[in-house]
Amino acid sequence: MAAPGQPRCASYDAIVIGAGIQGSFAAYHLARRGRDTLLLEQFFLPHSRGSSHGQSRITRSAYPQEHYARMMPHSFQLWQQLEDEAGTSLYRRTGLVVLGPPGDPELEGYRHRVGPDDVLNAVTLAQRFPGLRPRPGEVTLWDSTGGVLLADRALRAVQDAFRRRGGTVCDGEKVLRIDPGAEITVTTSTGMYRAPRLIITAGAWTNAVVAPLGLHLPLQPLRIDVCYWREKEPSSSGAVTPCFIATGLPYAPHGIYGLPALEYPGLVKVCYHYGSPTDPEERDRTPPGSPRPHVGLLSNFISSYLPGLEPQPAVLESCLYTVSPMSPLPPRWVPAVPQALIPHPMVPPEHPG
């Protein structure tokens, strides 16, 4: 123990900077392997400043990228393993509809990952998703494994499991300095920590963390509008409709996705899979009345494809993506870059929600 008023100083087998879902899972798996691990977070937990907050995220087996699709069976096993360890449900299976124009490269990528019986005709689509009205000629695909990950609950579960396995979480500690070496030293606003291994999963703050090391990465934080739309006639049956992804739309090149009304009663989450460049420190300081062009884009989509929803959002929140030119769509992870920046390989990125 450090004397009162003096910074803490401790050594570990590994340090993870950033306690979002990627960092928390990385720390958890290190602890499972018997590594004495420190998980550092600049904000006090839980918080809503990064990319892992909120109640829901889409997950599924179908991805247009083959490497993600290959990862998903193991990913579902890991979620089940965490559910069993935590003794709580983290995933709600709803199914997933993917729609888009025939010939769209991303849609065709999805089509290669589903079976021939998973191309929906109009009758089957109406049975499974009566509120969705695709345009004539558009293709609709079905992924029966798709569903909703309960994001906040999952984050708490993995952090609690990490602690039970002997891991240390230090939140409210901003990283001020990293000194490389055979033993890396990380200095924070509260203490000093050493370890031979360092993993950085700092999301939108990654550049701020690594720039003093001379690393200048092509990472761009984006501010995302997270929109909830009121059902005109809320369902009284308690039925939950599938999630969906719309791709290949000329006015929405990055895609639109939606989740059923699980977070707010009678409000369906529908969002554009892109955003506006931002400084992560300024995300919540957007002046009132600032233009939100993606909200208008979503209103047009809802009027055409989801006529059972009011065309103006009832709740408008925000979130952060961190994107790089290595990815055609904004992922929820940072691709592998120099040695200290290692994304955890066992948690494929879920479609954001």
mmCIF file of N, CA and C in Angstrom, residues 207-308:
data_model
loop_
_atom_site.group_PDB
_atom_site.id
_atom_site.type_symbol
_atom_site.label_atom_id
_atom_site.label_comp_id
_atom_site.label_asym_id
_atom_site.label_seq_id
_atom_site.Cartn_x
_atom_site.Cartn_y
_atom_site.Cartn_z
ATOM 1 N N ASN A 207 -5.596 7.349 -30.144
ATOM 2 C CA ASN A 207 -4.550 8.244 -30.638
ATOM 3 C C ASN A 207 -3.967 9.103 -29.514
ATOM 4 N N ALA A 208 -4.804 9.574 -28.619
ATOM 5 C CA ALA A 208 -4.303 10.387 -27.514
ATOM 6 C C ALA A 208 -3.368 9.576 -26.614
ATOM 7 N N VAL A 209 -3.642 8.269 -26.489
ATOM 8 C CA VAL A 209 -2.813 7.422 -25.631
ATOM 9 C C VAL A 209 -1.469 7.118 -26.280
ATOM 10 N N VAL A 210 -1.479 6.859 -27.612
ATOM 11 C CA VAL A 210 -0.251 6.370 -28.257
ATOM 12 C C VAL A 210 0.570 7.468 -28.936
ATOM 13 N N ALA A 211 -0.015 8.655 -29.152
ATOM 14 C CA ALA A 211 0.737 9.720 -29.839
ATOM 15 C C ALA A 211 2.054 10.056 -29.144
ATOM 16 N N PRO A 212 2.108 10.112 -27.786
ATOM 17 C CA PRO A 212 3.402 10.401 -27.151
ATOM 18 C C PRO A 212 4.473 9.352 -27.418
ATOM 19 N N LEU A 213 4.064 8.160 -27.901
ATOM 20 C CA LEU A 213 5.026 7.119 -28.239
ATOM 21 C C LEU A 213 5.527 7.243 -29.677
ATOM 22 N N GLY A 214 5.049 8.274 -30.386
ATOM 23 C CA GLY A 214 5.434 8.452 -31.775
ATOM 24 C C GLY A 214 4.588 7.661 -32.749
ATOM 25 N N LEU A 215 3.472 7.102 -32.272
ATOM 26 C CA LEU A 215 2.555 6.359 -33.135
ATOM 27 C C LEU A 215 1.443 7.294 -33.594
ATOM 28 N N HIS A 216 1.291 7.419 -34.886
ATOM 29 C CA HIS A 216 0.243 8.272 -35.444
ATOM 30 C C HIS A 216 -0.624 7.392 -36.338
ATOM 31 N N LEU A 217 -1.746 6.968 -35.801
ATOM 32 C CA LEU A 217 -2.598 5.976 -36.453
ATOM 33 C C LEU A 217 -3.741 6.651 -37.212
ATOM 34 N N PRO A 218 -4.151 6.096 -38.336
ATOM 35 C CA PRO A 218 -5.243 6.691 -39.118
ATOM 36 C C PRO A 218 -6.607 6.317 -38.548
ATOM 37 N N LEU A 219 -6.873 6.761 -37.347
ATOM 38 C CA LEU A 219 -8.122 6.460 -36.659
ATOM 39 C C LEU A 219 -8.967 7.722 -36.553
ATOM 40 N N GLN A 220 -10.242 7.600 -36.865
ATOM 41 C CA GLN A 220 -11.152 8.741 -36.813
ATOM 42 C C GLN A 220 -12.353 8.425 -35.923
ATOM 43 N N PRO A 221 -12.498 9.086 -34.780
ATOM 44 C CA PRO A 221 -13.725 8.929 -34.001
ATOM 45 C C PRO A 221 -14.903 9.591 -34.716
ATOM 46 N N LEU A 222 -16.049 8.934 -34.666
ATOM 47 C CA LEU A 222 -17.280 9.454 -35.245
ATOM 48 C C LEU A 222 -18.351 9.532 -34.170
ATOM 49 N N ARG A 223 -19.116 10.602 -34.222
ATOM 50 C CA ARG A 223 -20.276 10.748 -33.336
ATOM 51 C C ARG A 223 -21.493 10.182 -34.050
ATOM 52 N N ILE A 224 -22.145 9.208 -33.431
ATOM 53 C CA ILE A 224 -23.264 8.489 -34.031
ATOM 54 C C ILE A 224 -24.574 8.922 -33.379
ATOM 55 N N ASP A 225 -25.574 9.186 -34.209
ATOM 56 C CA ASP A 225 -26.916 9.451 -33.689
ATOM 57 C C ASP A 225 -27.610 8.114 -33.425
ATOM 58 N N VAL A 226 -27.963 7.871 -32.182
ATOM 59 C CA VAL A 226 -28.688 6.659 -31.785
ATOM 60 C C VAL A 226 -30.149 7.053 -31.593
ATOM 61 N N CYS A 227 -31.005 6.580 -32.484
ATOM 62 C CA CYS A 227 -32.380 7.087 -32.569
ATOM 63 C C CYS A 227 -33.398 6.004 -32.207
ATOM 64 N N TYR A 228 -34.420 6.416 -31.472
ATOM 65 C CA TYR A 228 -35.532 5.538 -31.102
ATOM 66 C C TYR A 228 -36.817 6.140 -31.654
ATOM 67 N N TRP A 229 -37.634 5.276 -32.287
ATOM 68 C CA TRP A 229 -38.807 5.713 -33.029
ATOM 69 C C TRP A 229 -40.053 5.051 -32.444
ATOM 70 N N ARG A 230 -41.078 5.858 -32.203
ATOM 71 C CA ARG A 230 -42.276 5.370 -31.524
ATOM 72 C C ARG A 230 -43.162 4.565 -32.465
ATOM 73 N N GLU A 231 -43.638 3.433 -31.971
ATOM 74 C CA GLU A 231 -44.617 2.645 -32.714
ATOM 75 C C GLU A 231 -45.955 3.376 -32.728
ATOM 76 N N LYS A 232 -46.590 3.451 -33.887
ATOM 77 C CA LYS A 232 -47.894 4.112 -33.984
ATOM 78 C C LYS A 232 -48.944 3.342 -33.201
ATOM 79 N N GLU A 233 -48.846 2.020 -33.225
ATOM 80 C CA GLU A 233 -49.745 1.166 -32.460
ATOM 81 C C GLU A 233 -48.896 0.132 -31.724
ATOM 82 N N PRO A 234 -48.466 0.454 -30.503
ATOM 83 C CA PRO A 234 -47.606 -0.480 -29.769
ATOM 84 C C PRO A 234 -48.244 -1.858 -29.654
ATOM 85 N N SER A 235 -47.423 -2.881 -29.847
ATOM 86 C CA SER A 235 -47.916 -4.250 -29.785
ATOM 87 C C SER A 235 -48.326 -4.583 -28.359
ATOM 88 N N SER A 236 -49.494 -5.186 -28.217
ATOM 89 C CA SER A 236 -49.973 -5.603 -26.898
ATOM 90 C C SER A 236 -49.720 -7.090 -26.670
ATOM 91 N N SER A 237 -49.224 -7.796 -27.701
ATOM 92 C CA SER A 237 -49.029 -9.237 -27.584
ATOM 93 C C SER A 237 -47.710 -9.598 -26.928
ATOM 94 N N GLY A 238 -46.807 -8.636 -26.835
ATOM 95 C CA GLY A 238 -45.494 -8.924 -26.285
ATOM 96 C C GLY A 238 -44.550 -9.563 -27.284
ATOM 97 N N ALA A 239 -44.979 -9.720 -28.537
ATOM 98 C CA ALA A 239 -44.124 -10.319 -29.552
ATOM 99 C C ALA A 239 -42.954 -9.390 -29.860
ATOM 100 N N VAL A 240 -41.795 -9.980 -30.078
ATOM 101 C CA VAL A 240 -40.594 -9.217 -30.406
ATOM 102 C C VAL A 240 -40.237 -9.489 -31.863
ATOM 103 N N THR A 241 -40.151 -8.437 -32.658
ATOM 104 C CA THR A 241 -39.818 -8.601 -34.066
ATOM 105 C C THR A 241 -38.315 -8.805 -34.230
ATOM 106 N N PRO A 242 -37.877 -9.280 -35.395
ATOM 107 C CA PRO A 242 -36.432 -9.477 -35.593
ATOM 108 C C PRO A 242 -35.666 -8.165 -35.653
ATOM 109 N N CYS A 243 -34.357 -8.279 -35.531
ATOM 110 C CA CYS A 243 -33.455 -7.195 -35.903
ATOM 111 C C CYS A 243 -33.376 -7.145 -37.429
ATOM 112 N N PHE A 244 -32.833 -6.045 -37.958
ATOM 113 C CA PHE A 244 -32.656 -5.986 -39.407
ATOM 114 C C PHE A 244 -31.429 -5.155 -39.755
ATOM 115 N N ILE A 245 -30.901 -5.410 -40.945
ATOM 116 C CA ILE A 245 -29.840 -4.614 -41.559
ATOM 117 C C ILE A 245 -30.249 -4.349 -42.996
ATOM 118 N N ALA A 246 -30.236 -3.090 -43.406
ATOM 119 C CA ALA A 246 -30.518 -2.701 -44.787
ATOM 120 C C ALA A 246 -29.222 -2.230 -45.426
ATOM 121 N N THR A 247 -28.847 -2.843 -46.527
ATOM 122 C CA THR A 247 -27.581 -2.521 -47.183
ATOM 123 C C THR A 247 -27.822 -2.196 -48.653
ATOM 124 N N GLY A 248 -26.880 -1.479 -49.246
ATOM 125 C CA GLY A 248 -26.956 -1.198 -50.668
ATOM 126 C C GLY A 248 -27.932 -0.109 -51.057
ATOM 127 N N LEU A 249 -28.426 0.666 -50.094
ATOM 128 C CA LEU A 249 -29.358 1.742 -50.411
ATOM 129 C C LEU A 249 -28.554 2.947 -50.911
ATOM 130 N N PRO A 250 -28.908 3.523 -52.048
ATOM 131 C CA PRO A 250 -28.057 4.582 -52.618
ATOM 132 C C PRO A 250 -27.920 5.810 -51.731
ATOM 133 N N TYR A 251 -28.945 6.109 -50.931
ATOM 134 C CA TYR A 251 -28.890 7.292 -50.068
ATOM 135 C C TYR A 251 -28.329 6.969 -48.687
ATOM 136 N N ALA A 252 -28.004 5.700 -48.426
ATOM 137 C CA ALA A 252 -27.453 5.290 -47.127
ATOM 138 C C ALA A 252 -26.323 4.301 -47.371
ATOM 139 N N PRO A 253 -25.187 4.764 -47.927
ATOM 140 C CA PRO A 253 -24.139 3.843 -48.358
ATOM 141 C C PRO A 253 -23.511 3.028 -47.235
ATOM 142 N N HIS A 254 -23.650 3.478 -45.997
ATOM 143 C CA HIS A 254 -23.058 2.736 -44.891
ATOM 144 C C HIS A 254 -24.047 1.805 -44.206
ATOM 145 N N GLY A 255 -25.270 1.774 -44.678
ATOM 146 C CA GLY A 255 -26.239 0.832 -44.132
ATOM 147 C C GLY A 255 -27.048 1.394 -42.982
ATOM 148 N N ILE A 256 -28.218 0.803 -42.796
ATOM 149 C CA ILE A 256 -29.143 1.156 -41.711
ATOM 150 C C ILE A 256 -29.460 -0.127 -40.961
ATOM 151 N N TYR A 257 -29.555 -0.039 -39.642
ATOM 152 C CA TYR A 257 -29.860 -1.233 -38.855
ATOM 153 C C TYR A 257 -30.934 -0.903 -37.831
ATOM 154 N N GLY A 258 -31.628 -1.940 -37.361
ATOM 155 C CA GLY A 258 -32.684 -1.733 -36.385
ATOM 156 C C GLY A 258 -32.795 -2.878 -35.404
ATOM 157 N N LEU A 259 -33.253 -2.551 -34.185
ATOM 158 C CA LEU A 259 -33.481 -3.526 -33.125
ATOM 159 C C LEU A 259 -34.892 -3.339 -32.588
ATOM 160 N N PRO A 260 -35.508 -4.406 -32.090
ATOM 161 C CA PRO A 260 -36.888 -4.297 -31.602
ATOM 162 C C PRO A 260 -36.988 -3.447 -30.345
ATOM 163 N N ALA A 261 -38.227 -3.170 -29.964
ATOM 164 C CA ALA A 261 -38.510 -2.297 -28.816
ATOM 165 C C ALA A 261 -38.246 -3.059 -27.522
ATOM 166 N N LEU A 262 -36.987 -3.049 -27.073
ATOM 167 C CA LEU A 262 -36.593 -3.728 -25.849
ATOM 168 C C LEU A 262 -36.105 -2.757 -24.780
ATOM 169 N N GLU A 263 -35.477 -1.650 -25.187
ATOM 170 C CA GLU A 263 -34.904 -0.714 -24.226
ATOM 171 C C GLU A 263 -35.954 0.219 -23.645
ATOM 172 N N TYR A 264 -36.724 0.854 -24.537
ATOM 173 C CA TYR A 264 -37.801 1.743 -24.129
ATOM 174 C C TYR A 264 -39.117 1.151 -24.646
ATOM 175 N N PRO A 265 -40.117 0.984 -23.793
ATOM 176 C CA PRO A 265 -41.380 0.389 -24.243
ATOM 177 C C PRO A 265 -41.965 1.169 -25.421
ATOM 178 N N GLY A 266 -42.286 0.459 -26.493
ATOM 179 C CA GLY A 266 -42.921 1.077 -27.644
ATOM 180 C C GLY A 266 -41.994 1.860 -28.542
ATOM 181 N N LEU A 267 -40.668 1.829 -28.275
ATOM 182 C CA LEU A 267 -39.706 2.570 -29.091
ATOM 183 C C LEU A 267 -38.741 1.585 -29.754
ATOM 184 N N VAL A 268 -38.662 1.645 -31.080
ATOM 185 C CA VAL A 268 -37.793 0.783 -31.868
ATOM 186 C C VAL A 268 -36.515 1.553 -32.187
ATOM 187 N N LYS A 269 -35.375 0.904 -32.032
ATOM 188 C CA LYS A 269 -34.091 1.543 -32.332
ATOM 189 C C LYS A 269 -33.758 1.344 -33.815
ATOM 190 N N VAL A 270 -33.593 2.440 -34.545
ATOM 191 C CA VAL A 270 -33.192 2.407 -35.950
ATOM 192 C C VAL A 270 -32.114 3.473 -36.127
ATOM 193 N N CYS A 271 -30.944 3.067 -36.653
ATOM 194 C CA CYS A 271 -29.797 3.975 -36.720
ATOM 195 C C CYS A 271 -29.079 3.829 -38.060
ATOM 196 N N TYR A 272 -28.386 4.903 -38.431
ATOM 197 C CA TYR A 272 -27.498 4.881 -39.585
ATOM 198 C C TYR A 272 -26.128 4.421 -39.119
ATOM 199 N N HIS A 273 -25.488 3.547 -39.917
ATOM 200 C CA HIS A 273 -24.237 2.927 -39.501
ATOM 201 C C HIS A 273 -23.038 3.805 -39.860
ATOM 202 N N TYR A 274 -23.140 5.082 -39.522
ATOM 203 C CA TYR A 274 -22.051 6.018 -39.749
ATOM 204 C C TYR A 274 -22.340 7.273 -38.936
ATOM 205 N N GLY A 275 -21.394 8.233 -38.971
ATOM 206 C CA GLY A 275 -21.581 9.434 -38.173
ATOM 207 C C GLY A 275 -20.712 10.574 -38.655
ATOM 208 N N SER A 276 -20.547 11.553 -37.775
ATOM 209 C CA SER A 276 -19.803 12.771 -38.092
ATOM 210 C C SER A 276 -18.492 12.785 -37.320
ATOM 211 N N PRO A 277 -17.370 13.179 -37.958
ATOM 212 C CA PRO A 277 -16.100 13.253 -37.238
ATOM 213 C C PRO A 277 -16.212 14.111 -35.985
ATOM 214 N N THR A 278 -15.580 13.657 -34.918
ATOM 215 C CA THR A 278 -15.680 14.375 -33.653
ATOM 216 C C THR A 278 -14.433 14.150 -32.818
ATOM 217 N N ASP A 279 -14.232 15.020 -31.865
ATOM 218 C CA ASP A 279 -13.260 14.828 -30.806
ATOM 219 C C ASP A 279 -14.004 14.118 -29.677
ATOM 220 N N PRO A 280 -13.521 12.980 -29.189
ATOM 221 C CA PRO A 280 -14.280 12.262 -28.159
ATOM 222 C C PRO A 280 -14.515 13.078 -26.900
ATOM 223 N N GLU A 281 -13.659 14.053 -26.646
ATOM 224 C CA GLU A 281 -13.874 14.907 -25.474
ATOM 225 C C GLU A 281 -15.018 15.897 -25.683
ATOM 226 N N GLU A 282 -15.417 16.086 -26.954
ATOM 227 C CA GLU A 282 -16.443 17.081 -27.270
ATOM 228 C C GLU A 282 -17.776 16.450 -27.665
ATOM 229 N N ARG A 283 -17.871 15.126 -27.572
ATOM 230 C CA ARG A 283 -19.056 14.440 -28.091
ATOM 231 C C ARG A 283 -20.359 14.975 -27.519
ATOM 232 N N ASP A 284 -20.384 15.242 -26.235
ATOM 233 C CA ASP A 284 -21.618 15.662 -25.567
ATOM 234 C C ASP A 284 -21.777 17.174 -25.503
ATOM 235 N N ARG A 285 -20.928 17.893 -26.256
ATOM 236 C CA ARG A 285 -21.006 19.350 -26.215
ATOM 237 C C ARG A 285 -21.522 19.924 -27.532
ATOM 238 N N THR A 286 -22.287 19.144 -28.274
ATOM 239 C CA THR A 286 -22.846 19.626 -29.537
ATOM 240 C C THR A 286 -23.853 20.735 -29.256
ATOM 241 N N PRO A 287 -23.695 21.894 -29.865
ATOM 242 C CA PRO A 287 -24.632 22.993 -29.605
ATOM 243 C C PRO A 287 -26.060 22.625 -29.988
ATOM 244 N N PRO A 288 -27.058 23.071 -29.218
ATOM 245 C CA PRO A 288 -28.448 22.823 -29.572
ATOM 246 C C PRO A 288 -28.751 23.355 -30.973
ATOM 247 N N GLY A 289 -29.527 22.604 -31.713
ATOM 248 C CA GLY A 289 -29.890 23.035 -33.058
ATOM 249 C C GLY A 289 -28.885 22.684 -34.124
ATOM 250 N N SER A 290 -27.785 21.983 -33.742
ATOM 251 C CA SER A 290 -26.806 21.580 -34.744
ATOM 252 C C SER A 290 -27.461 20.633 -35.751
ATOM 253 N N PRO A 291 -27.102 20.743 -37.028
ATOM 254 C CA PRO A 291 -27.725 19.886 -38.039
ATOM 255 C C PRO A 291 -27.404 18.415 -37.802
ATOM 256 N N ARG A 292 -28.376 17.573 -38.041
ATOM 257 C CA ARG A 292 -28.223 16.121 -37.923
ATOM 258 C C ARG A 292 -28.746 15.490 -39.211
ATOM 259 N N PRO A 293 -27.946 15.517 -40.279
ATOM 260 C CA PRO A 293 -28.442 15.049 -41.574
ATOM 261 C C PRO A 293 -28.828 13.578 -41.577
ATOM 262 N N HIS A 294 -28.197 12.776 -40.728
ATOM 263 C CA HIS A 294 -28.510 11.354 -40.739
ATOM 264 C C HIS A 294 -29.881 11.067 -40.143
ATOM 265 N N VAL A 295 -30.384 11.953 -39.286
ATOM 266 C CA VAL A 295 -31.727 11.769 -38.753
ATOM 267 C C VAL A 295 -32.753 11.933 -39.871
ATOM 268 N N GLY A 296 -32.554 12.906 -40.754
ATOM 269 C CA GLY A 296 -33.451 13.063 -41.892
ATOM 270 C C GLY A 296 -33.396 11.868 -42.822
ATOM 271 N N LEU A 297 -32.210 11.327 -43.042
ATOM 272 C CA LEU A 297 -32.052 10.121 -43.849
ATOM 273 C C LEU A 297 -32.854 8.968 -43.251
ATOM 274 N N LEU A 298 -32.774 8.807 -41.931
ATOM 275 C CA LEU A 298 -33.514 7.742 -41.264
ATOM 276 C C LEU A 298 -35.020 7.973 -41.334
ATOM 277 N N SER A 299 -35.450 9.220 -41.219
ATOM 278 C CA SER A 299 -36.883 9.518 -41.322
ATOM 279 C C SER A 299 -37.429 9.087 -42.674
ATOM 280 N N ASN A 300 -36.668 9.341 -43.737
ATOM 281 C CA ASN A 300 -37.110 8.918 -45.066
ATOM 282 C C ASN A 300 -37.176 7.397 -45.171
ATOM 283 N N PHE A 301 -36.181 6.724 -44.587
ATOM 284 C CA PHE A 301 -36.182 5.263 -44.617
ATOM 285 C C PHE A 301 -37.396 4.715 -43.881
ATOM 286 N N ILE A 302 -37.678 5.253 -42.721
ATOM 287 C CA ILE A 302 -38.796 4.758 -41.922
ATOM 288 C C ILE A 302 -40.120 4.999 -42.623
ATOM 289 N N SER A 303 -40.296 6.138 -43.230
ATOM 290 C CA SER A 303 -41.543 6.414 -43.945
ATOM 291 C C SER A 303 -41.787 5.394 -45.051
ATOM 292 N N SER A 304 -40.705 4.930 -45.674
ATOM 293 C CA SER A 304 -40.829 3.996 -46.791
ATOM 294 C C SER A 304 -40.867 2.546 -46.327
ATOM 295 N N TYR A 305 -39.978 2.161 -45.417
ATOM 296 C CA TYR A 305 -39.806 0.752 -45.072
ATOM 297 C C TYR A 305 -40.512 0.336 -43.783
ATOM 298 N N LEU A 306 -40.731 1.250 -42.869
ATOM 299 C CA LEU A 306 -41.318 0.926 -41.564
ATOM 300 C C LEU A 306 -42.487 1.857 -41.284
ATOM 301 N N PRO A 307 -43.556 1.762 -42.057
ATOM 302 C CA PRO A 307 -44.668 2.718 -41.918
ATOM 303 C C PRO A 307 -45.408 2.627 -40.591
ATOM 304 N N GLY A 308 -45.132 1.585 -39.804
ATOM 305 C CA GLY A 308 -45.768 1.482 -38.494
ATOM 306 C C GLY A 308 -45.096 2.313 -37.426
#
